[in-house]
Amino acid sequence: MKESENLRLRLSLGSLVFGILTALCLYKTSGGISFAFYCAGALVFFVCYLFWTGRRMKPESIFLSAILLVLAVCCAMTIDSGLRFFNFCTICLLADRILVHQFSEDGHWSVSQHLGQLLKTIFRILENLPAWFTDCLFKNKTPNAGGKNGGTQAASKAQGENVKGDIASVANIMQEAPDAADAASVSDGQTAQTAQAADDAMNSRTAQATDDAMNAQTTQADAAKKNRKGDTLSYVILGLCISLPLLVVVLIALSSADRVFADVLSRLISLRLLRTFFQNLIPILLYVLFGGMLSCAALTCFSKRKEKPLPEHVPDKNPVVAITILSVLGAVYVLFCAIQIIFLFGKASLPDGYTYASYARRGFFQLLFVCILNVLLILLTTEVFQKNRALRILSVGFSACTLIMNISATYRVLLYIQAYDMTYPRLIALTGLGVVYFLLAGLLVWIFRSGFPFFRYMLIVLSLTLVFLNLLHPARFVASYNLEHSEELDWEYLIGLGPEALPAVAEAYEDGELFTGKFNDYLEKMTDRWRYGSFYEKTEEELGDFRSYNAARQRIKEILEKYNYYVP
């Protein structure tokens, strides 16, 4: 059909353009702004595909797309490799979620069904990677495929059947006319008139049938011609993909075989340019191929295989198991929470051998682990086991104990920071505790309202938390906090934070809070880490590329140059 053929052509060209965008934005770039342009281009292509297929972007998809773009921009605002890794993983998760939500009716799905479909989509895309070639560029058009050529042949066949029917009708008229004349004993004049009428009818229908057959053949020929034109671009692309690598191999072989040819070739193209072209051509083609295949596979993996909607999830397991588990653990948690209230918050007299400082400043990482474990346990019991009044009461009590333990962990880590300064792990622990507060609130709502979209809530909380960390700049925040609150600054740890902390240190120096000698030693070590660190082993040409622009890296470079330190 015409619509499907147009969609195929648009998807083929769109995937090719996206492949070129992949090479432009990702090839030889080092954590710059080009990744944000790549993500924006992917979303634009996705919206175009929805428009071509008569769909609209759902509100949740729009919101998740906005978070995805913010995280992509944040990648160009930090040089923290750990943070950039989590940004990339979250962007992939959000893209997966947008695909699933856009092409599925997931309003009644449970948390396990959401997670299962996200994982299933990844395997769908991997399985569908050849679709750019098999379904778009070189699709095999057969009459049974329902394409334009098949439809034309079917129409021609139908018109041929009509022609046969017309000829048969004319033959019947010719046979019936003399019989009717004899039976009615009509005059010779009437018989002649009847025969003339039969001849006229036969000639008229024969001429009409001939015209219909010729029109059908013409229509079929035009359709075949259009199909050949549509396939020309596909074959040109295939020819280029095959010929360019072969051209590289042939030129290298001929240049090695004949010095005169090599000399002529070197005069036509400078050797440096030729060498650069040969070295970059294959990787660029691979990037284009990867981008085109990935985009086409992701967009068509749902439409290619129609599946039945998932049934509404109803917890059906016996709640006695969950009640037993929560009762056993809950008894221990009640005792633990009572001790926290009496000794930690109430500051009651501790047993001999304990001081309040040593008691309060330890155990927060263990408590964070137990709190996360409790959140997963409450999630599991709510998801799997049948609704039960006793189970609901125990879940609420379990959540309350988890909340008290989370408050205890928060209080302990704050005391520890006050005594021993801020560190990167302690900041991450505080962030994790904050996430637990939000997840506990969502779980309590979900316990009383089974229709609460907890998975969406959890995904949004985790994504926004990562955005918060990016905007906070953890290493810079840790350095700034310690410079402001520490009585004895740990310079070794400050150096260990890396160049990301340099803006905070330079600001403290400009405010007169640091000695010149200490600051100069710090700058020398930061310059060495910048110059020889594994993350910064990039050529000057690559770092000067606008695609690799990074706001944090640019600021660090400006600070080092301001104090006359060489930066490559």
XYZ file of C-alpha atoms in Angstrom:
568
model
C 0.000 0.000 0.000
C 1.045 3.573 -0.584
C 1.146 4.497 3.125
C 3.316 1.537 4.075
C 5.714 2.217 1.198
C 6.042 5.864 2.224
C 6.676 4.819 5.831
C 9.345 2.382 4.673
C 11.115 5.052 2.651
C 10.919 7.612 5.474
C 12.190 5.121 8.021
C 15.063 4.117 5.731
C 16.185 7.703 5.154
C 15.547 8.689 8.780
C 17.654 5.810 10.078
C 20.439 6.751 7.661
C 20.364 10.371 8.845
C 20.374 9.186 12.448
C 23.358 6.955 11.696
C 25.230 9.958 10.309
C 24.243 11.915 13.438
C 25.636 9.058 15.550
C 28.998 9.326 13.830
C 29.062 13.139 14.096
C 28.155 13.213 17.778
C 29.902 10.136 19.197
C 32.983 9.474 17.086
C 36.125 10.850 18.760
C 34.328 12.996 21.291
C 35.324 13.077 24.952
C 32.372 13.746 27.210
C 31.160 16.881 25.486
C 27.990 18.624 24.443
C 27.629 16.469 21.332
C 26.048 13.696 23.411
C 23.206 16.060 24.312
C 22.689 16.829 20.609
C 22.676 13.097 19.916
C 19.938 12.473 22.505
C 17.923 15.420 21.189
C 18.231 14.065 17.638
C 17.049 10.645 18.803
C 13.949 12.186 20.404
C 13.215 14.245 17.277
C 13.430 11.102 15.127
C 11.142 9.298 17.573
C 8.548 12.089 17.414
C 8.719 12.052 13.598
C 8.111 8.309 13.568
C 5.074 8.753 15.825
C 3.761 11.428 13.454
C 4.282 9.182 10.417
C 2.337 6.357 12.084
C -0.515 8.588 13.269
C 0.382 8.514 16.993
C 0.889 11.207 19.611
C 3.434 11.347 22.363
C 1.912 10.478 25.719
C 2.267 12.924 28.643
C 4.489 10.585 30.665
C 6.750 10.092 27.637
C 7.090 13.875 27.295
C 8.048 14.230 30.966
C 10.574 11.381 30.831
C 12.022 12.832 27.620
C 12.597 16.136 29.409
C 14.475 14.350 32.217
C 16.487 12.425 29.620
C 17.559 15.651 27.912
C 18.517 17.246 31.239
C 20.725 14.263 32.091
C 22.300 14.406 28.629
C 23.147 18.078 29.154
C 24.492 17.273 32.629
C 27.029 14.938 30.995
C 28.582 18.051 29.453
C 28.703 19.805 32.833
C 30.847 17.334 34.770
C 34.055 15.343 34.384
C 33.108 12.918 37.144
C 33.386 9.553 35.363
C 31.230 7.735 37.930
C 28.447 10.285 37.630
C 28.639 10.203 33.849
C 28.338 6.409 33.900
C 25.151 6.543 35.974
C 23.825 9.293 33.712
C 24.318 7.067 30.682
C 22.659 4.061 32.363
C 19.687 6.175 33.450
C 19.322 7.665 29.959
C 19.188 4.147 28.478
C 16.614 3.133 31.104
C 14.457 6.182 30.370
C 14.644 5.567 26.617
C 13.588 1.967 27.179
C 10.712 3.106 29.385
C 9.541 5.671 26.806
C 9.408 2.988 24.099
C 7.472 0.554 26.284
C 5.024 3.175 27.527
C 4.417 4.668 24.089
C 3.541 1.391 22.362
C 1.797 -0.431 25.225
C -1.250 -0.045 27.430
C 0.538 -0.242 30.775
C -1.870 1.525 33.106
C -2.672 -1.660 35.054
C 0.791 -3.234 35.061
C 2.487 -4.274 38.279
C 6.088 -3.469 39.173
C 7.250 -6.924 38.076
C 5.440 -6.571 34.735
C 7.059 -3.181 34.151
C 10.525 -4.580 34.875
C 9.868 -7.649 32.739
C 8.772 -5.581 29.741
C 11.801 -3.278 30.048
C 14.112 -6.290 29.949
C 12.123 -7.903 27.148
C 12.367 -4.743 25.030
C 16.164 -4.875 25.148
C 16.126 -8.408 23.690
C 13.506 -7.333 21.140
C 15.773 -4.559 19.891
C 18.800 -6.862 19.699
C 16.769 -9.442 17.816
C 15.434 -6.785 15.445
C 18.807 -5.204 14.556
C 18.801 -6.529 10.935
C 15.412 -4.840 10.310
C 17.057 -1.806 8.678
C 18.180 -4.073 5.843
C 15.434 -6.711 5.741
C 12.381 -4.482 6.295
C 13.485 -1.039 5.094
C 16.361 -0.800 2.640
C 15.960 -4.101 0.804
C 12.449 -5.257 1.573
C 11.325 -8.101 -0.709
C 8.053 -7.097 -2.358
C 5.825 -10.041 -3.275
C 2.163 -10.127 -4.245
C 1.340 -11.852 -1.000
C 3.119 -9.169 1.033
C 0.289 -6.692 0.644
C 2.573 -4.071 -0.881
C 1.891 -1.756 -3.754
C 3.063 -4.211 -6.395
C 1.001 -7.011 -4.921
C -2.080 -4.775 -4.773
C -1.648 -3.769 -8.410
C -1.374 -7.365 -9.539
C -4.489 -8.248 -7.566
C -6.397 -5.376 -9.165
C -5.212 -6.445 -12.632
C -6.349 -9.992 -11.948
C -9.770 -8.751 -10.854
C -10.116 -6.639 -13.990
C -9.141 -9.672 -16.091
C -11.911 -11.676 -14.458
C -14.348 -8.864 -15.307
C -13.258 -9.001 -18.962
C -13.865 -12.739 -19.084
C -17.303 -12.214 -17.582
C -18.169 -9.563 -20.169
C -17.163 -11.817 -23.073
C -19.220 -14.683 -21.664
C -22.246 -12.373 -21.328
C -21.932 -11.329 -24.990
C -21.780 -14.982 -26.094
C -24.940 -15.750 -24.139
C -26.778 -12.868 -25.807
C -25.759 -14.157 -29.246
C -26.989 -17.652 -28.431
C -30.236 -16.541 -26.828
C -31.278 -14.076 -29.551
C -32.084 -16.637 -32.351
C -33.765 -18.998 -29.859
C -35.989 -16.222 -28.589
C -36.919 -15.288 -32.191
C -37.934 -18.846 -33.157
C -39.918 -19.421 -29.979
C -41.954 -16.236 -30.437
C -42.359 -16.754 -34.265
C -41.328 -13.185 -34.902
C -40.875 -11.725 -38.344
C -37.607 -11.713 -40.283
C -37.300 -7.947 -39.685
C -37.547 -8.391 -35.946
C -34.939 -11.179 -36.070
C -32.581 -8.910 -37.976
C -33.084 -6.114 -35.441
C -32.380 -8.525 -32.596
C -29.195 -9.777 -34.252
C -28.042 -6.190 -34.884
C -28.656 -5.324 -31.246
C -26.676 -8.361 -30.161
C -23.771 -7.408 -32.436
C -23.738 -3.840 -31.062
C -23.779 -5.052 -27.470
C -20.976 -7.513 -28.159
C -18.813 -4.872 -29.856
C -19.424 -2.376 -27.051
C -18.558 -4.788 -24.270
C -15.545 -6.163 -26.123
C -14.172 -2.627 -26.620
C -14.765 -1.805 -22.918
C -13.067 -5.010 -21.819
C -10.083 -4.276 -24.069
C -9.752 -0.747 -22.626
C -9.944 -2.101 -19.062
C -7.240 -4.671 -19.758
C -4.952 -2.046 -21.306
C -5.524 0.326 -18.361
C -4.720 -2.469 -15.916
C -1.479 -3.267 -17.735
C -0.537 0.424 -17.806
C -1.236 0.793 -14.082
C 0.824 -2.290 -13.322
C 3.722 -1.009 -15.447
C 3.625 2.399 -13.681
C 3.627 0.741 -10.274
C 6.591 -1.454 -11.219
C 8.456 1.613 -12.476
C 7.851 3.473 -9.193
C 9.015 0.458 -7.205
C 12.216 0.317 -9.249
C 12.811 4.020 -8.559
C 12.201 3.492 -4.843
C 14.706 0.619 -4.765
C 17.392 2.624 -6.577
C 18.335 4.569 -3.436
C 18.592 1.350 -1.430
C 20.943 -0.212 -3.961
C 23.026 2.964 -4.169
C 23.479 2.923 -0.393
C 24.430 -0.752 -0.484
C 26.883 -0.113 -3.308
C 28.547 2.725 -1.392
C 28.813 0.645 1.777
C 30.528 -2.134 -0.176
C 32.675 -0.028 -2.508
C 34.224 2.383 0.020
C 35.996 -0.271 2.139
C 37.062 -2.035 -1.051
C 38.397 1.277 -2.381
C 40.544 1.689 0.715
C 41.998 -1.810 0.383
C 42.613 -1.429 -3.362
C 44.331 1.954 -3.020
C 46.626 0.671 -0.285
C 47.515 -2.422 -2.305
C 48.151 -0.501 -5.550
C 50.205 2.142 -3.764
C 52.401 -0.563 -2.284
C 52.732 -2.324 -5.638
C 53.692 0.682 -7.786
C 55.732 3.629 -6.550
C 54.746 5.801 -9.507
C 51.079 5.280 -8.734
C 51.764 6.019 -5.072
C 53.596 9.222 -6.047
C 50.725 10.353 -8.283
C 48.226 9.546 -5.566
C 50.262 11.430 -2.985
C 50.271 14.482 -5.232
C 46.531 14.322 -5.690
C 45.900 13.891 -1.999
C 48.367 14.749 0.716
C 49.670 11.677 2.519
C 48.592 12.994 5.901
C 45.067 13.623 4.689
C 44.921 10.232 2.994
C 46.201 8.463 6.077
C 43.709 10.290 8.269
C 40.924 9.472 5.832
C 41.812 5.768 5.779
C 42.122 5.595 9.556
C 38.759 7.259 10.166
C 36.669 5.883 7.322
C 36.003 2.412 8.708
C 35.114 3.583 12.252
C 32.816 6.278 10.862
C 31.033 3.748 8.656
C 30.630 1.460 11.663
C 29.113 4.311 13.681
C 26.705 5.095 10.845
C 25.791 1.434 10.545
C 25.295 1.103 14.288
C 23.111 4.219 14.533
C 20.943 3.255 11.576
C 20.421 -0.317 12.727
C 19.742 0.639 16.342
C 17.208 3.366 15.532
C 15.282 1.227 13.053
C 15.290 -1.775 15.403
C 14.045 0.289 18.352
C 11.227 1.930 16.394
C 9.942 -1.197 14.669
C 10.401 -3.837 17.376
C 6.853 -3.326 18.692
C 5.019 -3.028 15.372
C 6.781 -6.053 13.891
C 5.484 -8.484 16.484
C 1.940 -8.025 17.756
C 1.430 -9.395 21.235
C -1.624 -9.663 23.418
C -1.983 -7.026 26.167
C -0.739 -8.172 29.529
C -3.514 -9.165 31.938
C -4.049 -7.193 35.102
C -1.743 -8.468 37.831
C -3.570 -9.832 40.884
C -1.462 -10.982 43.880
C -2.409 -14.597 44.501
C 0.137 -16.053 46.937
C -0.842 -17.125 50.442
C -0.285 -14.146 52.774
C 0.637 -16.385 55.731
C 4.219 -16.628 54.441
C 4.582 -12.840 54.290
C 2.914 -12.393 57.667
C 5.400 -14.814 59.213
C 8.425 -13.090 57.667
C 7.331 -9.595 58.677
C 6.414 -10.748 62.183
C 9.829 -12.314 62.844
C 11.802 -9.367 61.469
C 9.366 -6.843 62.914
C 9.956 -8.100 66.474
C 13.698 -7.484 66.090
C 13.079 -4.068 64.510
C 10.804 -2.969 67.340
C 13.545 -3.715 69.863
C 16.149 -1.947 67.744
C 13.931 1.121 67.254
C 13.243 1.295 70.996
C 17.002 1.395 71.660
C 17.408 4.167 69.078
C 14.708 6.262 70.691
C 16.046 5.770 74.219
C 19.806 5.995 73.764
C 20.390 7.841 70.471
C 17.576 10.378 70.379
C 16.866 10.497 74.126
C 20.597 10.497 75.032
C 20.057 8.189 77.979
C 23.009 6.864 79.983
C 24.939 4.294 77.978
C 26.424 1.068 79.403
C 29.980 1.137 80.723
C 32.668 1.339 78.043
C 30.572 3.384 75.595
C 30.757 7.077 74.842
C 27.968 8.892 73.091
C 30.323 10.133 70.340
C 31.618 6.665 69.486
C 28.089 5.189 69.740
C 26.432 7.740 67.483
C 29.137 8.043 64.821
C 29.092 4.530 63.454
C 26.743 2.145 61.736
C 25.083 4.452 59.209
C 26.156 2.447 56.179
C 24.812 -0.752 57.745
C 21.535 0.967 58.572
C 21.266 2.285 55.014
C 21.685 -1.271 53.741
C 18.971 -2.573 56.088
C 16.609 0.252 55.084
C 17.016 -0.516 51.380
C 16.488 -4.219 52.131
C 13.297 -3.401 54.030
C 11.960 -1.284 51.165
C 12.516 -4.196 48.761
C 10.847 -6.596 51.201
C 7.750 -4.401 51.571
C 7.616 -4.025 47.797
C 7.811 -7.801 47.352
C 5.080 -8.592 49.898
C 2.732 -5.998 48.416
C 3.372 -7.224 44.878
C 3.151 -10.988 45.363
C 0.875 -11.867 48.289
C -2.890 -11.601 48.525
C -4.443 -8.588 50.178
C -4.943 -9.210 53.861
C -5.827 -6.984 56.782
C -3.141 -8.463 59.050
C -0.537 -8.195 56.292
C -1.448 -4.562 55.703
C -1.077 -3.711 59.398
C 2.274 -5.495 59.570
C 3.458 -3.701 56.405
C 2.593 -0.330 57.919
C 4.402 -1.224 61.162
C 7.371 -2.525 59.183
C 7.484 0.749 57.236
C 7.357 2.743 60.486
C 10.317 0.777 61.878
C 12.207 1.328 58.635
C 11.498 5.050 58.892
C 12.921 5.184 62.433
C 16.031 3.290 61.322
C 16.423 5.655 58.376
C 16.184 8.661 60.702
C 18.779 7.003 62.947
C 21.116 6.457 59.998
C 20.686 10.070 58.870
C 21.412 11.370 62.359
C 24.528 9.205 62.656
C 25.983 10.234 59.308
C 25.413 13.919 60.102
C 27.256 13.521 63.399
C 30.056 11.684 61.633
C 30.393 14.442 59.040
C 30.462 17.036 61.810
C 33.329 15.226 63.498
C 35.348 13.906 60.546
C 34.418 16.172 57.606
C 32.480 15.415 54.444
C 33.559 12.728 52.014
C 32.205 11.574 48.680
C 30.798 8.264 50.073
C 29.102 10.068 52.960
C 27.444 12.490 50.578
C 26.198 9.561 48.476
C 24.958 7.862 51.661
C 22.967 10.972 52.594
C 21.489 11.050 49.114
C 20.543 7.372 49.378
C 18.844 7.988 52.718
C 16.844 10.793 51.142
C 15.705 8.436 48.379
C 14.573 5.921 51.017
C 12.331 8.591 52.607
C 10.562 9.195 49.300
C 10.235 5.476 48.519
C 8.766 4.772 51.953
C 6.172 7.494 51.405
C 5.264 5.969 48.047
C 5.022 2.478 49.573
C 2.637 3.655 52.286
C 0.375 5.178 49.642
C 0.584 1.989 47.572
C -0.334 -0.200 50.571
C -3.642 1.635 50.994
C -4.253 2.413 47.309
C -3.493 -0.564 45.084
C -3.880 1.534 41.925
C -1.005 3.859 42.837
C 1.610 3.798 39.983
C 4.535 2.977 42.252
C 6.906 1.964 39.447
C 6.516 5.312 37.685
C 6.889 7.103 40.997
C 10.074 5.163 41.795
C 11.562 5.807 38.344
C 10.900 9.540 38.581
C 12.353 9.755 42.121
C 15.566 7.987 41.092
C 15.943 10.063 37.901
C 15.393 13.395 39.663
C 17.830 12.358 42.403
C 20.496 11.807 39.773
C 19.712 15.210 38.241
C 20.126 16.725 41.725
C 23.540 15.098 42.145
C 24.677 16.395 38.763
C 23.656 19.927 39.601
C 25.264 19.638 43.036
C 28.676 18.571 41.627
C 29.557 16.142 44.469
C 33.350 16.533 44.428
C 33.064 20.327 44.306
C 30.461 20.336 47.099
C 32.615 18.088 49.326
C 35.638 20.330 48.830
C 33.623 23.485 49.480
C 32.089 22.056 52.661
C 35.445 20.918 54.058
C 37.145 24.214 53.219
C 34.440 26.070 55.089
C 33.941 23.810 58.135
C 37.156 21.831 58.639
C 39.631 22.958 61.274
C 42.451 20.758 59.925
C 42.027 20.369 56.182
C 43.019 17.006 54.711
C 44.911 18.093 51.603
C 45.570 14.557 50.441
C 41.867 13.796 50.335
C 41.211 17.150 48.677
C 43.698 16.246 45.939
C 42.124 12.812 45.677
C 38.815 14.420 44.709
C 40.413 15.325 41.387
C 40.196 18.426 39.176
C 36.406 18.564 39.658
C 37.059 20.135 43.092
C 39.427 22.812 41.706
C 36.803 25.612 41.340
C 35.895 25.347 45.037
C 39.568 25.465 46.086
C 40.295 28.439 43.810
C 37.297 30.318 45.202
C 38.531 29.741 48.770
C 41.995 30.992 47.797
C 40.580 34.130 46.217
C 38.618 34.781 49.415
C 41.865 34.653 51.386
C 41.136 31.395 53.210
C 44.207 29.506 51.908
C 47.952 30.103 52.012
C 49.703 30.706 48.692
C 52.204 27.876 49.179
C 49.529 25.275 49.837
C 47.477 26.486 46.903
C 50.466 26.362 44.514
C 51.283 22.787 45.569
C 47.670 21.867 44.974
C 47.717 23.465 41.503
C 50.871 21.582 40.527
C 49.337 18.250 41.463
C 46.088 19.117 39.710
C 48.027 20.012 36.571
C 49.794 16.663 36.669
C 46.493 14.836 37.092
C 45.008 16.846 34.250
C 47.945 16.158 31.970
C 48.559 12.481 32.757
C 45.273 11.225 34.121
C 43.607 8.457 32.117
C 40.424 10.473 31.644
C 42.337 13.385 30.133
C 44.643 11.501 27.763
C 43.131 13.196 24.723
C 44.875 14.963 21.914
C 44.784 18.730 21.829
C 42.925 18.562 18.519
C 40.169 16.400 20.010
C 39.771 18.546 23.123
C 39.613 21.616 20.899
C 36.734 20.177 18.907
C 33.473 21.981 19.663
C 31.748 18.613 19.954
C 33.884 17.838 23.013
C 33.026 21.067 24.799
C 32.505 20.419 28.513
C 31.609 23.261 30.858
C 33.414 21.775 33.870
C 36.548 20.975 31.874
C 36.580 24.441 30.343
C 36.306 26.101 33.748
C 39.127 23.991 35.185
C 41.318 24.815 32.203
C 40.649 28.537 32.614
C 41.563 28.414 36.312
C 44.856 26.622 35.642
C 45.744 29.056 32.856
C 44.813 31.989 35.087
C 47.540 30.974 37.523
C 50.040 30.322 34.704
C 49.910 26.542 34.688
C 50.222 24.839 31.318
C 47.188 22.877 30.220
C 47.361 20.648 27.109
